[in-house]
Amino acid sequence: MKFKELINRNDFLKDKFKNIENHFKEIEIAGISNNSKNVKKNFIFFAFSGNKTNGNFYINEARSNGAKILISQEEKNNDTIKLPNKDYSLVYSHLCSSFYNKKPKNIIAVTGTNGKTSVVDFCRQLWSFYGLKSASIGTLGIRNSSQKHYSKFTSNLTTLDSSELNKQLSNLNDKQISYVALEASSHGIIQNRLDGINFNGAIFTNLSHDHLDYHKNMKHYFSAKKKLFIEQLKDGACVSINLDDQYGMELYNEIKNKNFKFVNFGFNEICELKLIKIKKIEKIWQLEILYKKKLYKTDIGLVGHFHVYNALAAASICLGLGMNQETIFKSLSYLQTVPGRMQLVNHPLCKATIIVDYAHTPDALENAILAVKKMNVRGKIYTLFGCGGERDQEKRLKMGEVAFKNSDFTIITDDNPRTEDPSLIRKSIINNNPLAIEIPGRDVAIKKAISFLKNDDVLIIAGKGHEQTQTIGFETLPFDDVSVVKNTLDSLSP
């Protein structure tokens, strides 16, 4: 495809390149990348100037690998187009979307602090139950309705780079996938990675303390989330918002006059999908839901009150897309949890309960512990967690306070310390709390915690969930909470 054809597919690009020199227009384009190592013959290379590296340093490598057009914020040569900073990431995203222009018909974005991974997976499950070819994309990787497991990405981003994301969507379209739910992180939204994608639906789960190392305060964090609904949804899109969340209500009040189809959820009186009653019977949540003036009863067999909201979020967007309410509400009882989200790790010789969860924010950790309390635990509740290095430091003390307040015993250990001193991270969580136990080394801490357990006790191992690596210093090493638990319990077997 010639560069001029790529531009002419997109009105935004037509405007940005209206004064482009003629010799660029006839160049054949075979791909787009902002990583010089991924550049091949006839590629466009974007030389991003980031906080940690400068893509302009790799322009010569991109040329030698076959790049025919280089786009830079700094350099301008015969093969280089210079763009102003304000246009740079937007042009990149729109070019990627234009190059991979064939995508699934229905693409849903899910944003919020907690629950994104579960909600995109629940959407995929409900669509599959409905007989639709579907997929989910996010923290766990990518999974379509014919796969039993997730395919992992080399990137650890919740929302993929624009080139990779659009490529994956194009691949799903080639497989006749018609419904896709993807996680939209605040970083991905504010960095314009999602621009150019024609979303016809979006979900807002909740907002709580996280990523303030990047956004600086909750106002800016919320603004990043709002951008998805204010700037990136097309007219007539379906929107589902948790109106029991204060930020969800604030978002709705700001966008309620837009031309969206709202199917909001929660106990709030104005919700289109209104929760009437939740009752817990053993491990089952019994729900009564009012939708279109009709009362529906359904069950959800998932650990954690917050999973009720995750399930309703997925159900709401399905209803907004026109699916039969009887089928959707019946299907809720068949939903399965995703790896690392209140995941029970069972062992025939262990009479205690061990749960692995991804909770890495104060709100998520509190929800996890309170979910366990609602299981009517007869023993003690142990909570084990740490906090990541080079990330939001303000939440560390808050997470410690949540664990100390709601658990019988708290064990503070390491998460992904990265280049920070692990002992200082642990100290900032504990803050001289005499009831906390500090155990360096996550594997050592898990083994020690299991040795404390008696029958009917519960151990919550929080923070890493599905993750299968741990970053210490500049090394990323294999590490999996679930595997450590299973190996420890196996070693205790006679």
CSV table of C-alpha atoms in Angstrom, one decimal, residues 140-428:
chain,number,residue,atom,x,y,z
A,140,LEU,CA,-3.6,-11.5,30.9
A,141,GLY,CA,-2.9,-11.5,27.1
A,142,ILE,CA,-5.4,-12.3,24.4
A,143,ARG,CA,-8.0,-15.1,24.3
A,144,ASN,CA,-10.7,-15.9,21.8
A,145,SER,CA,-13.8,-18.0,22.2
A,146,SER,CA,-12.0,-21.1,20.8
A,147,GLN,CA,-9.0,-21.0,23.1
A,148,LYS,CA,-8.8,-22.6,26.6
A,149,HIS,CA,-5.9,-20.4,27.7
A,150,TYR,CA,-4.6,-16.9,27.2
A,151,SER,CA,-1.9,-16.1,24.6
A,152,LYS,CA,0.7,-14.0,26.3
A,153,PHE,CA,2.2,-10.8,24.9
A,154,THR,CA,5.9,-9.8,25.1
A,155,SER,CA,4.7,-6.4,26.3
A,156,ASN,CA,3.6,-6.1,29.9
A,157,LEU,CA,1.3,-3.1,29.1
A,158,THR,CA,-2.4,-3.4,30.1
A,159,THR,CA,-3.2,-1.5,26.9
A,160,LEU,CA,-0.9,-2.5,24.1
A,161,ASP,CA,1.1,-0.1,21.9
A,162,SER,CA,-1.0,1.2,19.0
A,163,SER,CA,0.8,-0.8,16.4
A,164,GLU,CA,0.5,-4.1,18.2
A,165,LEU,CA,-3.1,-3.5,19.4
A,166,ASN,CA,-4.3,-2.7,15.9
A,167,LYS,CA,-2.4,-5.6,14.5
A,168,GLN,CA,-4.1,-8.0,17.0
A,169,LEU,CA,-7.5,-6.6,16.2
A,170,SER,CA,-6.8,-7.1,12.5
A,171,ASN,CA,-5.8,-10.7,13.2
A,172,LEU,CA,-9.0,-11.3,15.2
A,173,ASN,CA,-11.0,-10.0,12.3
A,174,ASP,CA,-9.2,-12.4,10.0
A,175,LYS,CA,-10.5,-15.2,12.3
A,176,GLN,CA,-14.1,-13.9,11.9
A,177,ILE,CA,-14.2,-12.6,15.5
A,178,SER,CA,-17.0,-10.1,15.7
A,179,TYR,CA,-16.9,-9.0,19.4
A,180,VAL,CA,-13.9,-7.8,21.3
A,181,ALA,CA,-13.5,-6.4,24.8
A,182,LEU,CA,-10.2,-4.7,25.7
A,183,GLU,CA,-8.7,-3.1,28.8
A,184,ALA,CA,-8.2,0.6,28.5
A,185,SER,CA,-5.7,1.8,31.1
A,186,SER,CA,-5.4,5.4,32.1
A,187,HIS,CA,-1.8,5.4,30.6
A,188,GLY,CA,-3.1,4.0,27.3
A,189,ILE,CA,-5.9,6.5,27.1
A,190,ILE,CA,-3.8,9.6,27.9
A,191,GLN,CA,-1.0,8.5,25.6
A,192,ASN,CA,-3.5,8.2,22.7
A,193,ARG,CA,-2.9,4.5,22.1
A,194,LEU,CA,-6.6,3.9,21.5
A,195,ASP,CA,-7.2,6.8,19.1
A,196,GLY,CA,-8.4,5.8,15.6
A,197,ILE,CA,-10.2,2.7,16.9
A,198,ASN,CA,-13.9,2.8,16.2
A,199,PHE,CA,-15.3,1.8,19.6
A,200,ASN,CA,-19.0,1.2,19.8
A,201,GLY,CA,-19.1,0.7,23.6
A,202,ALA,CA,-17.3,1.5,26.8
A,203,ILE,CA,-17.6,0.4,30.5
A,204,PHE,CA,-16.5,2.4,33.6
A,205,THR,CA,-16.0,0.1,36.6
A,206,ASN,CA,-14.8,2.4,39.5
A,207,LEU,CA,-12.0,4.8,40.4
A,208,SER,CA,-9.7,4.6,43.5
A,209,HIS,CA,-6.2,5.5,44.5
A,210,ASP,CA,-3.6,4.2,42.0
A,211,HIS,CA,-1.0,5.4,39.5
A,212,LEU,CA,-0.6,8.8,41.2
A,213,ASP,CA,3.1,8.5,40.5
A,214,TYR,CA,2.1,9.2,36.9
A,215,HIS,CA,-1.1,11.3,37.2
A,216,LYS,CA,0.0,13.2,40.3
A,217,ASN,CA,-3.5,13.5,41.7
A,218,MET,CA,-7.0,12.0,41.5
A,219,LYS,CA,-8.3,14.9,39.4
A,220,HIS,CA,-5.8,14.2,36.6
A,221,TYR,CA,-6.3,10.4,37.0
A,222,PHE,CA,-10.1,10.8,36.5
A,223,SER,CA,-9.5,13.2,33.6
A,224,ALA,CA,-7.5,10.5,31.8
A,225,LYS,CA,-10.4,8.0,32.3
A,226,LYS,CA,-13.0,10.6,31.1
A,227,LYS,CA,-11.1,11.1,27.8
A,228,LEU,CA,-12.2,7.7,26.6
A,229,PHE,CA,-15.9,8.7,26.9
A,230,ILE,CA,-15.5,12.4,25.9
A,231,GLU,CA,-13.2,12.1,22.9
A,232,GLN,CA,-12.9,8.5,21.7
A,233,LEU,CA,-16.5,7.1,21.5
A,234,LYS,CA,-18.6,7.5,18.4
A,235,ASP,CA,-22.1,8.8,18.5
A,236,GLY,CA,-24.7,6.2,19.4
A,237,ALA,CA,-22.1,4.1,21.3
A,238,CYS,CA,-23.3,2.0,24.2
A,239,VAL,CA,-22.0,3.1,27.7
A,240,SER,CA,-22.2,1.2,31.0
A,241,ILE,CA,-21.2,3.0,34.2
A,242,ASN,CA,-21.1,1.8,37.8
A,243,LEU,CA,-23.3,4.5,39.3
A,244,ASP,CA,-22.7,3.3,42.9
A,245,ASP,CA,-19.1,4.6,42.5
A,246,GLN,CA,-18.8,8.4,43.2
A,247,TYR,CA,-16.6,8.9,40.2
A,248,GLY,CA,-18.9,6.9,38.0
A,249,MET,CA,-21.8,9.2,39.0
A,250,GLU,CA,-19.6,12.2,38.3
A,251,LEU,CA,-18.7,10.8,34.9
A,252,TYR,CA,-22.4,10.1,34.1
A,253,ASN,CA,-23.4,13.7,35.0
A,254,GLU,CA,-20.8,15.1,32.7
A,255,ILE,CA,-21.7,12.9,29.6
A,256,LYS,CA,-25.4,12.1,30.1
A,257,ASN,CA,-26.5,14.6,27.4
A,258,LYS,CA,-24.2,13.0,24.8
A,259,ASN,CA,-25.7,10.8,22.1
A,260,PHE,CA,-24.9,7.5,23.9
A,261,LYS,CA,-27.1,4.5,24.7
A,262,PHE,CA,-26.7,4.2,28.5
A,263,VAL,CA,-27.2,0.9,30.3
A,264,ASN,CA,-25.8,1.8,33.7
A,265,PHE,CA,-25.7,-0.6,36.7
A,266,GLY,CA,-25.8,-0.6,40.5
A,267,PHE,CA,-28.3,0.0,43.3
A,268,ASN,CA,-28.7,3.7,42.2
A,269,GLU,CA,-32.4,4.4,41.4
A,270,ILE,CA,-31.6,5.9,38.0
A,271,CYS,CA,-29.7,2.8,36.7
A,272,GLU,CA,-31.1,1.0,33.7
A,273,LEU,CA,-29.9,-2.2,35.2
A,274,LYS,CA,-30.8,-1.8,38.8
A,275,LEU,CA,-29.7,-4.1,41.6
A,276,ILE,CA,-32.6,-4.8,43.9
A,277,LYS,CA,-31.2,-7.4,46.3
A,278,ILE,CA,-27.9,-9.3,46.9
A,279,LYS,CA,-28.0,-12.3,49.2
A,280,LYS,CA,-25.0,-14.6,50.0
A,281,ILE,CA,-25.7,-18.3,50.5
A,282,GLU,CA,-22.5,-20.2,51.1
A,283,LYS,CA,-20.4,-19.6,48.0
A,284,ILE,CA,-23.3,-18.3,45.8
A,285,TRP,CA,-24.5,-14.7,45.3
A,286,GLN,CA,-28.2,-14.6,44.7
A,287,LEU,CA,-29.2,-11.5,42.8
A,288,GLU,CA,-32.5,-9.7,42.0
A,289,ILE,CA,-32.2,-7.3,39.1
A,290,LEU,CA,-34.7,-4.9,37.6
A,291,TYR,CA,-34.3,-4.3,33.9
A,292,LYS,CA,-36.9,-2.7,31.6
A,293,LYS,CA,-39.5,-3.0,34.4
A,294,LYS,CA,-39.1,-6.7,34.8
A,295,LEU,CA,-37.5,-8.5,37.8
A,296,TYR,CA,-34.9,-11.1,37.1
A,297,LYS,CA,-33.3,-13.6,39.5
A,298,THR,CA,-29.9,-15.1,38.9
A,299,ASP,CA,-26.9,-16.6,40.8
A,300,ILE,CA,-23.2,-15.8,40.6
A,301,GLY,CA,-20.7,-18.4,41.9
A,302,LEU,CA,-17.7,-16.1,42.3
A,303,VAL,CA,-15.7,-15.2,45.5
A,304,GLY,CA,-16.0,-11.5,46.3
A,305,HIS,CA,-18.8,-9.0,46.4
A,306,PHE,CA,-17.0,-6.9,43.8
A,307,HIS,CA,-17.4,-9.7,41.3
A,308,VAL,CA,-21.1,-9.0,41.3
A,309,TYR,CA,-20.3,-5.5,39.9
A,310,ASN,CA,-17.9,-7.0,37.4
A,311,ALA,CA,-20.5,-9.4,36.2
A,312,LEU,CA,-23.2,-6.7,36.0
A,313,ALA,CA,-20.8,-4.5,34.0
A,314,ALA,CA,-20.4,-7.2,31.4
A,315,ALA,CA,-24.1,-8.0,31.4
A,316,SER,CA,-24.9,-4.3,30.9
A,317,ILE,CA,-22.8,-3.8,27.8
A,318,CYS,CA,-24.3,-7.0,26.3
A,319,LEU,CA,-27.8,-5.6,26.9
A,320,GLY,CA,-26.8,-2.3,25.4
A,321,LEU,CA,-25.6,-4.2,22.3
A,322,GLY,CA,-29.0,-5.6,21.9
A,323,MET,CA,-28.7,-9.1,23.3
A,324,ASN,CA,-31.6,-11.0,24.8
A,325,GLN,CA,-31.9,-10.2,28.6
A,326,GLU,CA,-33.3,-13.7,29.5
A,327,THR,CA,-30.2,-15.3,28.0
A,328,ILE,CA,-27.7,-12.9,29.5
A,329,PHE,CA,-29.1,-13.1,33.0
A,330,LYS,CA,-29.2,-16.9,32.9
A,331,SER,CA,-25.6,-17.0,31.6
A,332,LEU,CA,-24.3,-15.0,34.7
A,333,SER,CA,-24.4,-18.2,36.8
A,334,TYR,CA,-21.9,-19.9,34.4
A,335,LEU,CA,-19.2,-17.2,34.7
A,336,GLN,CA,-15.8,-18.5,35.7
A,337,THR,CA,-13.1,-16.4,37.5
A,338,VAL,CA,-9.9,-15.5,35.7
A,339,PRO,CA,-6.4,-16.4,36.9
A,340,GLY,CA,-5.1,-14.4,39.9
A,341,ARG,CA,-8.5,-12.9,40.7
A,342,MET,CA,-9.6,-14.3,44.0
A,343,GLN,CA,-8.2,-17.6,42.8
A,344,LEU,CA,-8.5,-20.5,45.2
A,345,VAL,CA,-5.5,-22.8,45.4
A,346,ASN,CA,-6.7,-26.1,46.6
A,347,HIS,CA,-4.7,-29.0,48.0
A,348,PRO,CA,-6.1,-32.3,49.4
A,349,LEU,CA,-4.0,-32.1,52.6
A,350,CYS,CA,-4.6,-28.4,53.3
A,351,LYS,CA,-7.6,-27.7,55.5
A,352,ALA,CA,-7.0,-23.9,55.3
A,353,THR,CA,-8.1,-21.7,52.4
A,354,ILE,CA,-5.4,-20.0,50.3
A,355,ILE,CA,-6.4,-17.3,47.8
A,356,VAL,CA,-4.2,-15.6,45.3
A,357,ASP,CA,-5.4,-12.1,44.1
A,358,TYR,CA,-4.0,-9.3,42.0
A,359,ALA,CA,-5.1,-6.6,44.5
A,360,HIS,CA,-2.5,-3.9,44.4
A,361,THR,CA,-4.4,-0.8,45.4
A,362,PRO,CA,-5.9,0.1,48.8
A,363,ASP,CA,-9.4,-0.3,47.5
A,364,ALA,CA,-8.8,-3.6,45.8
A,365,LEU,CA,-7.0,-5.0,48.9
A,366,GLU,CA,-9.8,-4.0,51.2
A,367,ASN,CA,-12.4,-5.5,48.8
A,368,ALA,CA,-10.4,-8.8,48.8
A,369,ILE,CA,-10.2,-9.0,52.6
A,370,LEU,CA,-13.9,-8.0,53.1
A,371,ALA,CA,-14.9,-10.6,50.5
A,372,VAL,CA,-13.1,-13.3,52.6
A,373,LYS,CA,-14.8,-12.0,55.8
A,374,LYS,CA,-18.2,-12.5,54.0
A,375,MET,CA,-17.2,-16.2,53.6
A,376,ASN,CA,-18.0,-16.6,57.4
A,377,VAL,CA,-14.4,-17.6,58.1
A,378,ARG,CA,-14.2,-19.6,61.4
A,379,GLY,CA,-10.4,-19.3,61.6
A,380,LYS,CA,-7.9,-16.4,61.3
A,381,ILE,CA,-7.4,-14.2,58.2
A,382,TYR,CA,-3.8,-13.7,57.1
A,383,THR,CA,-2.9,-11.1,54.5
A,384,LEU,CA,0.4,-11.2,52.7
A,385,PHE,CA,1.5,-8.5,50.2
A,386,GLY,CA,4.1,-6.0,49.2
A,387,CYS,CA,4.2,-3.0,46.9
A,388,GLY,CA,6.0,-2.4,43.6
A,389,GLY,CA,9.1,-0.2,43.4
A,390,GLU,CA,9.3,2.9,41.2
A,391,ARG,CA,5.5,3.2,41.4
A,392,ASP,CA,3.0,5.2,43.4
A,393,GLN,CA,4.6,5.5,46.9
A,394,GLU,CA,1.6,7.2,48.5
A,395,LYS,CA,-0.5,4.1,48.4
A,396,ARG,CA,2.0,2.0,50.4
A,397,LEU,CA,1.0,3.2,53.8
A,398,LYS,CA,-2.7,3.2,52.8
A,399,MET,CA,-2.5,-0.5,51.8
A,400,GLY,CA,-0.7,-1.3,55.1
A,401,GLU,CA,-3.5,0.4,57.1
A,402,VAL,CA,-6.2,-1.5,55.2
A,403,ALA,CA,-4.5,-4.8,55.8
A,404,PHE,CA,-3.7,-4.1,59.5
A,405,LYS,CA,-7.3,-3.0,60.1
A,406,ASN,CA,-9.1,-5.9,58.4
A,407,SER,CA,-6.8,-8.9,58.9
A,408,ASP,CA,-5.9,-10.9,62.0
A,409,PHE,CA,-2.3,-11.1,60.8
A,410,THR,CA,-0.4,-9.2,58.2
A,411,ILE,CA,2.8,-10.3,56.5
A,412,ILE,CA,4.7,-7.7,54.6
A,413,THR,CA,7.1,-8.9,51.9
A,414,ASP,CA,8.3,-8.0,48.4
A,415,ASP,CA,6.4,-7.4,45.2
A,416,ASN,CA,8.4,-6.1,42.3
A,417,PRO,CA,11.0,-3.9,44.0
A,418,ARG,CA,12.7,-3.0,40.7
A,419,THR,CA,15.6,-0.7,41.5
A,420,GLU,CA,14.3,0.5,44.9
A,421,ASP,CA,15.6,-0.9,48.1
A,422,PRO,CA,13.1,-3.7,49.1
A,423,SER,CA,13.6,-3.0,52.8
A,424,LEU,CA,12.6,0.6,52.4
A,425,ILE,CA,9.5,-0.3,50.5
A,426,ARG,CA,8.5,-2.8,53.3
A,427,LYS,CA,9.2,-0.1,56.0
A,428,SER,CA,7.0,2.4,54.2
